[in-house]
mmCIF file of C-alpha atoms in Angstrom:
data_model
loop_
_atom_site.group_PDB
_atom_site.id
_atom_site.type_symbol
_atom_site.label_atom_id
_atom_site.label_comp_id
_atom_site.label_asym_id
_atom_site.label_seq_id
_atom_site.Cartn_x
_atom_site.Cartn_y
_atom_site.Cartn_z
ATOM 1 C CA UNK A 104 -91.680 -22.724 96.988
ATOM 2 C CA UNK A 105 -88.077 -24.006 96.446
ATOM 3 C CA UNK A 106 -88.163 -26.903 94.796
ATOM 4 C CA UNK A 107 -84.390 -28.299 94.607
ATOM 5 C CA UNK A 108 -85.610 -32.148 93.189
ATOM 6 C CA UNK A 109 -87.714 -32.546 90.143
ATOM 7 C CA UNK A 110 -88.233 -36.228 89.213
ATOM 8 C CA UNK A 111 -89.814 -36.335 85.872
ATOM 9 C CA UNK A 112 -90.885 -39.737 83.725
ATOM 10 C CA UNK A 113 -92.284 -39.430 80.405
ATOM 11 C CA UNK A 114 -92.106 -35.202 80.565
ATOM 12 C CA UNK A 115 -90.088 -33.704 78.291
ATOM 13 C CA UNK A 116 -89.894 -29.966 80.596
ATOM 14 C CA UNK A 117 -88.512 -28.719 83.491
ATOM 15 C CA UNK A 118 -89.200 -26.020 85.957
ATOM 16 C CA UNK A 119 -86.989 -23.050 86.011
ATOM 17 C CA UNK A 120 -87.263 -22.104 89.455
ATOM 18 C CA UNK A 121 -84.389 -23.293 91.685
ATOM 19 C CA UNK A 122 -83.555 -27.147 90.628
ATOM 20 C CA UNK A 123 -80.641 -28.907 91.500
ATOM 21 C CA UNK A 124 -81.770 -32.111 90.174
ATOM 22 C CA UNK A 125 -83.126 -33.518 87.065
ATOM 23 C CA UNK A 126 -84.159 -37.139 86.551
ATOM 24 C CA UNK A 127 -85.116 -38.780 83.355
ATOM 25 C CA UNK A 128 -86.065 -35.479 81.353
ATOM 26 C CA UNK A 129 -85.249 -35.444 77.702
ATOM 27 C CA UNK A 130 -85.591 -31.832 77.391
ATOM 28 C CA UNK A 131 -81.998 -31.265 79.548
ATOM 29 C CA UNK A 132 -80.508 -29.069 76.689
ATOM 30 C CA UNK A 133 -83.009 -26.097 76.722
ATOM 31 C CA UNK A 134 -82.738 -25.113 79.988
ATOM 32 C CA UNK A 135 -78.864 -23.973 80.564
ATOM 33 C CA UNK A 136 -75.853 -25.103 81.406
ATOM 34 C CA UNK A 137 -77.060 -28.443 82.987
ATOM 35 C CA UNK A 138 -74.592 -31.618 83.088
ATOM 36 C CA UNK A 139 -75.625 -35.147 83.883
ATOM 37 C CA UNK A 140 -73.965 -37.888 85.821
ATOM 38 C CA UNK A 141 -74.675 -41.501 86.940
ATOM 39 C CA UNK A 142 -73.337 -41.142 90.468
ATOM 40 C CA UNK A 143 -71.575 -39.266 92.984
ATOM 41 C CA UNK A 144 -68.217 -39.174 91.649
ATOM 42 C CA UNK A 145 -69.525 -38.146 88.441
ATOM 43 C CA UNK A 146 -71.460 -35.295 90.070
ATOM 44 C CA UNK A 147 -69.412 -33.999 92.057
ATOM 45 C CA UNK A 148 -66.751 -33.977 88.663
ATOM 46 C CA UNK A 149 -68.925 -31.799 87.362
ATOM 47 C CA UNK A 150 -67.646 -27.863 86.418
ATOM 48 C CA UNK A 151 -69.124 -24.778 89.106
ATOM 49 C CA UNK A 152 -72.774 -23.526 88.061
ATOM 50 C CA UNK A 153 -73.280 -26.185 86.338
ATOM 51 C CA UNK A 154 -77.036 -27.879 87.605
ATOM 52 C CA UNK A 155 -76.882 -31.106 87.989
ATOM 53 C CA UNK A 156 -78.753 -34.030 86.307
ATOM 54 C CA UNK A 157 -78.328 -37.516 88.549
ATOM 55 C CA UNK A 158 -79.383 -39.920 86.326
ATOM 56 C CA UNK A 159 -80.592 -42.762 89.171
ATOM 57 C CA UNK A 160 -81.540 -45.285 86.830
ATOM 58 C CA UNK A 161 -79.313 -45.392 84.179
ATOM 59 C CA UNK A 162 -78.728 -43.458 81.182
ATOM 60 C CA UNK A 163 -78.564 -44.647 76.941
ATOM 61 C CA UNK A 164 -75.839 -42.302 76.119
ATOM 62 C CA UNK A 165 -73.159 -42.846 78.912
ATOM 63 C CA UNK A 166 -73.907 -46.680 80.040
ATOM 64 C CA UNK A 167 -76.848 -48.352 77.851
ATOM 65 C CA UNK A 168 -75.506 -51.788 79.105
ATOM 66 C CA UNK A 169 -76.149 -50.944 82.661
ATOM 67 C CA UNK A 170 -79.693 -48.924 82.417
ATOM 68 C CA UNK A 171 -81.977 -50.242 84.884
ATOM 69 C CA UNK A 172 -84.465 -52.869 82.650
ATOM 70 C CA UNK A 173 -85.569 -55.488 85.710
ATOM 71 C CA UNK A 174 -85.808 -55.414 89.320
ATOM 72 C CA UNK A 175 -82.715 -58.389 89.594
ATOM 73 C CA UNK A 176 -80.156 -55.687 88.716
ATOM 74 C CA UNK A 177 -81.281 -53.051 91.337
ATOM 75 C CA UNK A 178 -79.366 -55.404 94.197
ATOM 76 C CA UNK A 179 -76.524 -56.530 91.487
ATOM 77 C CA UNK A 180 -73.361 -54.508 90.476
ATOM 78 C CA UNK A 181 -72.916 -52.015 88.858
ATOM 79 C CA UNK A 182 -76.082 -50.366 89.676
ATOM 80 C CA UNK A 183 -76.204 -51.619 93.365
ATOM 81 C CA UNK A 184 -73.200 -49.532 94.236
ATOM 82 C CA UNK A 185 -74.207 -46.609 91.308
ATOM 83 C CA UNK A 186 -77.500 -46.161 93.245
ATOM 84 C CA UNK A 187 -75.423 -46.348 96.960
ATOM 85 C CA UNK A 188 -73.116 -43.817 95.675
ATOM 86 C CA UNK A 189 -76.184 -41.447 94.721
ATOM 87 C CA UNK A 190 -78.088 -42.199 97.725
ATOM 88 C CA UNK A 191 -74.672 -40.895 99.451
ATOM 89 C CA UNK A 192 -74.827 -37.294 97.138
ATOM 90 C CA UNK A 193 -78.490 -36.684 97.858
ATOM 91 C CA UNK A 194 -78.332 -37.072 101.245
ATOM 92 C CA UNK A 195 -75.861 -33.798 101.431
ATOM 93 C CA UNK A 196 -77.183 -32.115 98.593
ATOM 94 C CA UNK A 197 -80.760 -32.251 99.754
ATOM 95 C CA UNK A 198 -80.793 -31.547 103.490
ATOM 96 C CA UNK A 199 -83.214 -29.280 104.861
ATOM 97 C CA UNK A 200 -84.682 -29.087 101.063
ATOM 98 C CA UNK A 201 -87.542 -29.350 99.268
ATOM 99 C CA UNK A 202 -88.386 -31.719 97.301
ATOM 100 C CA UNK A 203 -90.859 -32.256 94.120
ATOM 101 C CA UNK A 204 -91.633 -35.813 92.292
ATOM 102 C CA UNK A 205 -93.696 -35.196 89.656
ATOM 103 C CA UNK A 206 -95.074 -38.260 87.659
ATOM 104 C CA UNK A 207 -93.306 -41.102 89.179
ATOM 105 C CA UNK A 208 -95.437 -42.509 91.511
ATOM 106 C CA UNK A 209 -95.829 -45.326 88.876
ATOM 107 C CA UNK A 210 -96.818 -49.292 88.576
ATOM 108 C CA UNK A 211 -93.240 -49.804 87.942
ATOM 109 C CA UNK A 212 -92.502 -51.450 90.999
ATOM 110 C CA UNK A 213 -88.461 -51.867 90.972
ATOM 111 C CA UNK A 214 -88.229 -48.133 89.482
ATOM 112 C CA UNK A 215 -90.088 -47.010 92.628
ATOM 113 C CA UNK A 216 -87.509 -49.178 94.680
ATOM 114 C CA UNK A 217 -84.737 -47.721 93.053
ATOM 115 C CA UNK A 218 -85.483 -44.185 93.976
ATOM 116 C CA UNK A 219 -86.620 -45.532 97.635
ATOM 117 C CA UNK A 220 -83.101 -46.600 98.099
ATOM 118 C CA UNK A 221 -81.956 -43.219 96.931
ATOM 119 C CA UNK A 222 -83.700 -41.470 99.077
ATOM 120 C CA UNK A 223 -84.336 -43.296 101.924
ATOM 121 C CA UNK A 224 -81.550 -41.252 103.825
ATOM 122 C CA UNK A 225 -82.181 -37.754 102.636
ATOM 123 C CA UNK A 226 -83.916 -35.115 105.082
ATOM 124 C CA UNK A 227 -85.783 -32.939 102.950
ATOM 125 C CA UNK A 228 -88.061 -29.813 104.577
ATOM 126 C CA UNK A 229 -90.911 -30.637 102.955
ATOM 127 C CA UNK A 230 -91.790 -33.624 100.132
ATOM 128 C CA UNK A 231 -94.875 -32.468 97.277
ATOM 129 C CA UNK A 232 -95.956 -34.787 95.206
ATOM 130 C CA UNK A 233 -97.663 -34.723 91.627
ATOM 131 C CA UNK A 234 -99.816 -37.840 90.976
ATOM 132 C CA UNK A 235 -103.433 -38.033 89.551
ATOM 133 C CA UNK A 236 -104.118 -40.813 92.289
ATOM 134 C CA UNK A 237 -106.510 -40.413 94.974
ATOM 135 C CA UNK A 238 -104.792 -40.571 98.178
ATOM 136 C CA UNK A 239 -105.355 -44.243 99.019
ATOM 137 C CA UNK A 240 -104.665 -45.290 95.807
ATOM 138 C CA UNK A 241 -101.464 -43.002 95.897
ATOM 139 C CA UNK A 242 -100.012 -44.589 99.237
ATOM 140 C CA UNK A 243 -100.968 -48.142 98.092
ATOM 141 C CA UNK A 244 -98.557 -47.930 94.904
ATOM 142 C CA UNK A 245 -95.079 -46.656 96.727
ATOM 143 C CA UNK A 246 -95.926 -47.511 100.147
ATOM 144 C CA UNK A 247 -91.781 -47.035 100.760
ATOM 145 C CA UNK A 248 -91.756 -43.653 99.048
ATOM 146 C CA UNK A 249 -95.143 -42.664 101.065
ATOM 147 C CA UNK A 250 -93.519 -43.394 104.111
ATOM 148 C CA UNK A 251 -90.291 -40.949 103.039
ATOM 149 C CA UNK A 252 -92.709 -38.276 102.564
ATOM 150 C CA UNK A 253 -94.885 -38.712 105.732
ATOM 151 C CA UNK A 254 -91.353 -38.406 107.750
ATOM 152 C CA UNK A 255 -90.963 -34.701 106.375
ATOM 153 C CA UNK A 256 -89.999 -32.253 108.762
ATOM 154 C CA UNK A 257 -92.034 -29.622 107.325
ATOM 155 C CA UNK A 258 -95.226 -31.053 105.907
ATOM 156 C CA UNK A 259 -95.881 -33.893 102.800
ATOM 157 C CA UNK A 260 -98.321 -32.483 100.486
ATOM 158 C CA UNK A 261 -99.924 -34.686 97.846
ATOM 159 C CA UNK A 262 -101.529 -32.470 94.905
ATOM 160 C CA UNK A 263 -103.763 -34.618 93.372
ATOM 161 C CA UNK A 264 -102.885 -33.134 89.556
ATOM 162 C CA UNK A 265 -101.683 -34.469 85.992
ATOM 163 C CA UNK A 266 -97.927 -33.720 85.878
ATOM 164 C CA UNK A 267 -98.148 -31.519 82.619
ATOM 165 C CA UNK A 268 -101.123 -29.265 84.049
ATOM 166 C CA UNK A 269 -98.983 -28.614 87.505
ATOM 167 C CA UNK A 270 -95.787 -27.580 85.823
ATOM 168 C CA UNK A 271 -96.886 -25.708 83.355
ATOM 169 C CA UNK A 272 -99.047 -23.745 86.194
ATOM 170 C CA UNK A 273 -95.778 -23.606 88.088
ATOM 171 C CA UNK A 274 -93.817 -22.383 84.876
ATOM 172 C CA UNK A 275 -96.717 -19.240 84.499
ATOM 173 C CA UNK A 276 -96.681 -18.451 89.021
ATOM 174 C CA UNK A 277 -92.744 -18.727 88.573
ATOM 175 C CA UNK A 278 -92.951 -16.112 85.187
ATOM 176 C CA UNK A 279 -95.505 -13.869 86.657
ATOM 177 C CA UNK A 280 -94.111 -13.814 89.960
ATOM 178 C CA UNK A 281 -90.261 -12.524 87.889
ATOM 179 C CA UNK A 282 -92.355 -9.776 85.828
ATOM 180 C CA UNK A 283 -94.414 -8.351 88.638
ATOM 181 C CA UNK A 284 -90.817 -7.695 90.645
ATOM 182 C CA UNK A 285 -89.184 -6.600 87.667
ATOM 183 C CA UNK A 286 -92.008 -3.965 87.308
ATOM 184 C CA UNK A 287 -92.679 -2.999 90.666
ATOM 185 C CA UNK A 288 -88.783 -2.337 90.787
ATOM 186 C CA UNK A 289 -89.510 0.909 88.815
ATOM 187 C CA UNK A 290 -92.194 1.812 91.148
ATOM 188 C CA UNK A 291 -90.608 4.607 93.158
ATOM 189 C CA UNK A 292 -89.087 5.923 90.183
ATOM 190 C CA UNK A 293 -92.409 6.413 88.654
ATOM 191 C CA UNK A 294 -93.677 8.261 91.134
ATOM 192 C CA UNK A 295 -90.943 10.180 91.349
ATOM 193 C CA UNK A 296 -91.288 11.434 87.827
ATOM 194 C CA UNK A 297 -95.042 11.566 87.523
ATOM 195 C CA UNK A 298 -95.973 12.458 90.789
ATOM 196 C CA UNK A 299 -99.072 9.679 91.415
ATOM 197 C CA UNK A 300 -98.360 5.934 92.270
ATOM 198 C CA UNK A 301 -98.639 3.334 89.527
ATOM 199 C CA UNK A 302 -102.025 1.532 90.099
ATOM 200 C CA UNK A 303 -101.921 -2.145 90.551
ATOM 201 C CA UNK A 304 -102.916 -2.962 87.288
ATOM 202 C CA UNK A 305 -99.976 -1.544 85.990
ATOM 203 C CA UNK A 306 -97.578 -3.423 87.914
ATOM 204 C CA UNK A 307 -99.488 -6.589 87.724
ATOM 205 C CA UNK A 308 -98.162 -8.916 84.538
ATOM 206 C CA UNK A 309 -99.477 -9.267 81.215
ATOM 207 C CA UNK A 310 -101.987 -12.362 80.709
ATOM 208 C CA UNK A 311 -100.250 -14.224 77.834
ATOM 209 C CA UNK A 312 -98.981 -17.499 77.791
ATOM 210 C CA UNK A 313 -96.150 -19.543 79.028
ATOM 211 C CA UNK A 314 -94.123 -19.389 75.765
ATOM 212 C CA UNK A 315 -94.653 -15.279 75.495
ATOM 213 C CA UNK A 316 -93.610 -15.392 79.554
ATOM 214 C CA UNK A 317 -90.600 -16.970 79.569
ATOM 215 C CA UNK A 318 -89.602 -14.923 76.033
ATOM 216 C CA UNK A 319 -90.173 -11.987 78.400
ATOM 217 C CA UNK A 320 -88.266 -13.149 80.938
ATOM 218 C CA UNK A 321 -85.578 -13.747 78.629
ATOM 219 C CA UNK A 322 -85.470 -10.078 77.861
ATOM 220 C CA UNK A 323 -85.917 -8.469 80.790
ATOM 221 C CA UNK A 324 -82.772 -10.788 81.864
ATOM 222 C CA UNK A 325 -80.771 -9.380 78.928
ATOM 223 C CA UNK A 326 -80.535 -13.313 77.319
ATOM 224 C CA UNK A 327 -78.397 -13.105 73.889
ATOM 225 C CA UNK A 328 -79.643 -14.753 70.685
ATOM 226 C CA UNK A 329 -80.166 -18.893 71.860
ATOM 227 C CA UNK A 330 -79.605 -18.325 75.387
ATOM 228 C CA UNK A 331 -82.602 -19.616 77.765
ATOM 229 C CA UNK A 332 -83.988 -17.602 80.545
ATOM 230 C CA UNK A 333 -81.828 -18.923 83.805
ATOM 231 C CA UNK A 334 -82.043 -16.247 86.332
ATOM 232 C CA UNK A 335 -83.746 -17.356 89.746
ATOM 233 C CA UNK A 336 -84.612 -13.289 90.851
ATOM 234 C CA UNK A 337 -84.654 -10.637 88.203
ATOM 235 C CA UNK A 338 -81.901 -7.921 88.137
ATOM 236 C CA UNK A 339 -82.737 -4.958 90.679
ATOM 237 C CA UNK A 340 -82.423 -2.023 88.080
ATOM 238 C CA UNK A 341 -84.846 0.723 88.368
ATOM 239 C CA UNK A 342 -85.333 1.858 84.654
ATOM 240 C CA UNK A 343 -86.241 -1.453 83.079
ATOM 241 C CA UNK A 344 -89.561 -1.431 85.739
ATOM 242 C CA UNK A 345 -89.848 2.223 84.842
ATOM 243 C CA UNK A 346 -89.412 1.606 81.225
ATOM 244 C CA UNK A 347 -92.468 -0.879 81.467
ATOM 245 C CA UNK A 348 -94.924 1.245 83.440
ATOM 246 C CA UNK A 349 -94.361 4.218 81.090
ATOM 247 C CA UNK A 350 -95.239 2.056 78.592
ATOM 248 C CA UNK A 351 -98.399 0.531 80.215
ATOM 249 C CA UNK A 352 -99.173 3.904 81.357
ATOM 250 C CA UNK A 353 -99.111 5.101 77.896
ATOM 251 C CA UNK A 354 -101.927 2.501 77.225
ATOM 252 C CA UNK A 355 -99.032 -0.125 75.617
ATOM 253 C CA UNK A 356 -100.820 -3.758 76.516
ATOM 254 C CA UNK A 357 -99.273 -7.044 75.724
ATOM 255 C CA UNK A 358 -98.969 -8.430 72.451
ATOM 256 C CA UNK A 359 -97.339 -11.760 72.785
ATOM 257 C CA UNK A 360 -93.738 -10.968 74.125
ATOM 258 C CA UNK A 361 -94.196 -7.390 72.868
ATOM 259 C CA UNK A 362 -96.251 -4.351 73.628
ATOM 260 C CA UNK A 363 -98.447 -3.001 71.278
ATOM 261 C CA UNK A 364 -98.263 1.051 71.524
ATOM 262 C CA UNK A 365 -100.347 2.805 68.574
ATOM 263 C CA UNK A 366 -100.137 0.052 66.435
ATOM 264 C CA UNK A 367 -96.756 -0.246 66.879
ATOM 265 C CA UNK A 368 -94.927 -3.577 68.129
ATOM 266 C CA UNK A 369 -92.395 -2.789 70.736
ATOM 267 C CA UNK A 370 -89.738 -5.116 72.348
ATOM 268 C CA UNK A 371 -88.305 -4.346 75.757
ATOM 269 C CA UNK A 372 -84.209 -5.180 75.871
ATOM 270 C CA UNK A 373 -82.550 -5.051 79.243
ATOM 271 C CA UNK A 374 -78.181 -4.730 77.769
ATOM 272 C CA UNK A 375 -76.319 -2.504 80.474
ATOM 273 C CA UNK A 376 -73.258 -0.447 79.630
ATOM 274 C CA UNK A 377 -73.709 -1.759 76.060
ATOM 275 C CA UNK A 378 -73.146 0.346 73.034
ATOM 276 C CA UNK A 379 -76.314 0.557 70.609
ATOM 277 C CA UNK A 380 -74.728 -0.620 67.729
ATOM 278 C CA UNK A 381 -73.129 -3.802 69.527
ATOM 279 C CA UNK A 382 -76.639 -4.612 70.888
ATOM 280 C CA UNK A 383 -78.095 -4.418 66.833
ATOM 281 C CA UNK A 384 -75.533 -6.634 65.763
ATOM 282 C CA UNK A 385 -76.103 -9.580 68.074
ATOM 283 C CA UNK A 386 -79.771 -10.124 67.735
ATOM 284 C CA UNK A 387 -79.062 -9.041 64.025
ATOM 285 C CA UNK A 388 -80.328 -12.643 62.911
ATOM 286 C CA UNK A 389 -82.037 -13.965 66.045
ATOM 287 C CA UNK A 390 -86.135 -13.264 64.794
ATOM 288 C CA UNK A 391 -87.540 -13.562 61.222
ATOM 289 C CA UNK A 392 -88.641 -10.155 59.737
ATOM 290 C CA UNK A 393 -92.154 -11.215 59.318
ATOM 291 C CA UNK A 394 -92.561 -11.072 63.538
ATOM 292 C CA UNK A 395 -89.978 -8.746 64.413
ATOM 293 C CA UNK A 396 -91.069 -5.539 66.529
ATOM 294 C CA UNK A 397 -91.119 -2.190 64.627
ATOM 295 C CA UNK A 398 -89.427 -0.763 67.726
ATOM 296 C CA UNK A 399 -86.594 -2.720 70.065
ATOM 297 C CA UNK A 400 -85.923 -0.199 73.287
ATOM 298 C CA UNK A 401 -82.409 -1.496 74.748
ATOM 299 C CA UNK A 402 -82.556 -0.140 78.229
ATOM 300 C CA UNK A 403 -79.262 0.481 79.557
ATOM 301 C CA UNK A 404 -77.490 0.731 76.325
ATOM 302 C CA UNK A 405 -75.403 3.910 75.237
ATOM 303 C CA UNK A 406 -76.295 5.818 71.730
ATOM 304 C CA UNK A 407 -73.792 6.080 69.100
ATOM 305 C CA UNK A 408 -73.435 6.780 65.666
ATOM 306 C CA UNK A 409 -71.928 3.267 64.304
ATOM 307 C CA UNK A 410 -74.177 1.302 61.939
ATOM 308 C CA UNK A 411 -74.647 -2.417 63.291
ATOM 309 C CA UNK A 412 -72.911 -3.486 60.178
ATOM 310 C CA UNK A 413 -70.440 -1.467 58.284
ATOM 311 C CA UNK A 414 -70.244 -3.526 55.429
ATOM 312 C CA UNK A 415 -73.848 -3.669 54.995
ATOM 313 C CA UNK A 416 -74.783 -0.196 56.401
ATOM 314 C CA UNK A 417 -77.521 1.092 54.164
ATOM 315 C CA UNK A 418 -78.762 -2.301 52.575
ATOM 316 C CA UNK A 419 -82.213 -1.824 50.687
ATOM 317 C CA UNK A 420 -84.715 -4.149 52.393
ATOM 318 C CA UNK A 421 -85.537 -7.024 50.350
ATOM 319 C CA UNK A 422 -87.897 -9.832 50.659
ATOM 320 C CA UNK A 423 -85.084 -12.132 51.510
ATOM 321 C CA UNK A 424 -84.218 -10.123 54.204
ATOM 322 C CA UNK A 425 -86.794 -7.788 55.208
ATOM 323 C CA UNK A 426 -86.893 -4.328 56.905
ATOM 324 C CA UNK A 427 -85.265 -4.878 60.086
ATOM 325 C CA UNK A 428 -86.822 -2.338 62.633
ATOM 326 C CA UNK A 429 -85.656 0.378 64.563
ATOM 327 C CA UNK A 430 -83.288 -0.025 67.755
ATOM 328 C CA UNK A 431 -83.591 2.664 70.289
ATOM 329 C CA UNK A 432 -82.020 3.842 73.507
ATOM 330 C CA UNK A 433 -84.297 4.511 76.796
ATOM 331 C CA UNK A 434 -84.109 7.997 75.951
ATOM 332 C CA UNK A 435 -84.915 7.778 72.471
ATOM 333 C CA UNK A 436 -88.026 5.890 73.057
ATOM 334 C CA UNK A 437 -88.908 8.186 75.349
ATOM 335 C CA UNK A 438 -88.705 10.601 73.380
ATOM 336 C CA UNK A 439 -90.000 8.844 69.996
ATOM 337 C CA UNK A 440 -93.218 7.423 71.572
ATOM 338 C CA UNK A 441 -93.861 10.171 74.015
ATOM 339 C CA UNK A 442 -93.485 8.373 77.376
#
């Protein structure tokens, strides 16, 4: 499913497969580079890859005077032409899209009206919508908005669902559905080297939760220290999915965001064309001691003989700062765990 409109009230998440728009999310700053605006001219100001958040009601930070409180402004400047403006950007940006509401098929009448007027012009592919309603119910509260999504060219789907339960559902299908291609990349490979197939279980992703997901994600895309996972399709490189199956086949199983191999807690890196060293240094401070894996493979890097640090090269562990653990190459670990 592409969904390239998330309206969220009261939610403080997003989705990270492919959306384009954010509405009314408080959560804006953990999920990459995303900018906000309060109409086209603002959007359309804003820098390349950047995702866009059209704020369609208002927002606190950039315009608290003009935030949309009462139904008498939705017809009165500014916010009449602010909400003609965005109705003018959606209609491009969202042709031939598809679009997700989630939570805002509300009692709030005029808020309902506002994004009715937004929308009213867009041609989407296909409309889903998130509401714990039943259907009549759910038509009877927006009958505008119903009527929007009825007029889909390629189907209106309401999923009868709390908002919280669907996304994070959506968050775990969207993970899962990253780690099993990342895996089944190496596939080929594997067979290659070992001379049997992997069996499905082996390419088939760990059951953990959404937090441990998306911190796999995050390393399997090769995310530095306090970057977020942001990558719509994984990276096509062979030895990260064969990394993982050796593993697996070596009877590593999940352990959070790590595998557990003979009680030892590894982490899976993806830094190409990287030397070791630089790789140590960077997540250096990223994970406290007490949680950090004994073993850290960092596929793709090159082995040298620098320390990460050369002024603290050779530092006794203490309890301050712990025993950091060891940082391997591919080969190293395949060599040091017997893959």
């Amino acid at each position: 499913m592409r969904a390239d409109l998330l309206l969220v009230q009261g939610i403080e998440t997003a989705v990270t497969t492919n959306v384009d728009v954010l509405v009314e999310t408080a959560g804006q700053f953990l999920y990459g580079q995303i900018g906000t605006g309060l109409d086209q001219a603002q959007m359309a100001a804003l820098p390349p890859r950047t995702s866009p958040l059209l704020k369609i009601h208002g927002c606190r930070q950039k315009d608290h005077d003009h935030m949309v409180w009462a139904p008498g402004q939705i017809n009165a400047p500014p916010v009449a032409a602010r909400i003609a403006s965005s109705a003018q950007w959606l209609s491009s940006r969202l042709l031939d899209r598809d679009l997700l509401i989630v939570g805002y098929w509300t009692d709030w009448d005029y808020l309902n009206q506002v994004l009715q007027t937004a929308l009213d012009q867009i041609r989407p592919s296909k409309i889903i919508v998130v509401d714990l309603a039943d259907s009549a119910t759910f038509q009877a509260k927006a009958p505008g908005l119903y009527a929007i999504g009825d007029a889909a060219q390629n189907g209106f789907w309401h999923v009868q669902a709390s908002g919280d339960a669907f996304l994070a559902a959506l968050r775990t299908a969207f993970s899962k559905a990253f780690l099993r291609q990342v895996i089944s990349s190496g596939t080929q490979e594997y067979q290659d080297l070992t001379g049997h197939a992997a069996t499905a279980t082996m390419t088939e992703p760990p059951e953990v939760d959404n937090d441990s997901l998306w911190r796999m994600r995050r390393d399997l895309e090769g995310c530095t220290p306090n970057q977020p996972a942001t990558m719509r399709t994984p990276p096509m490189e062979c030895t990260v999915g064969l990394t993982l199956l050796q593993l697996r086949a070596s009877g590593a199983y999940a352990d959070g965001h790590y595998w557990l191999l003979n009680q030892r807690r590894i982490r899976t890196l993806r830094t190409p064309n990287q030397p070791l060293h630089r790789v140590e240094a960077s997540y250096a401070r990223e994970t406290a001691p007490a949680v950090s894996p004994d073993i850290t493979i960092a596929i793709g890097a090159e082995a040298d003989s620098l320390p990460s640090n050369i002024v603290r090269a050779g530092t006794t562990p203490t309890i301050t700062r712990g025993a950091a653990g060891r940082w391997l190459t591919r080969q190293q670990a395949i060599q040091e765990l017997g893959l």
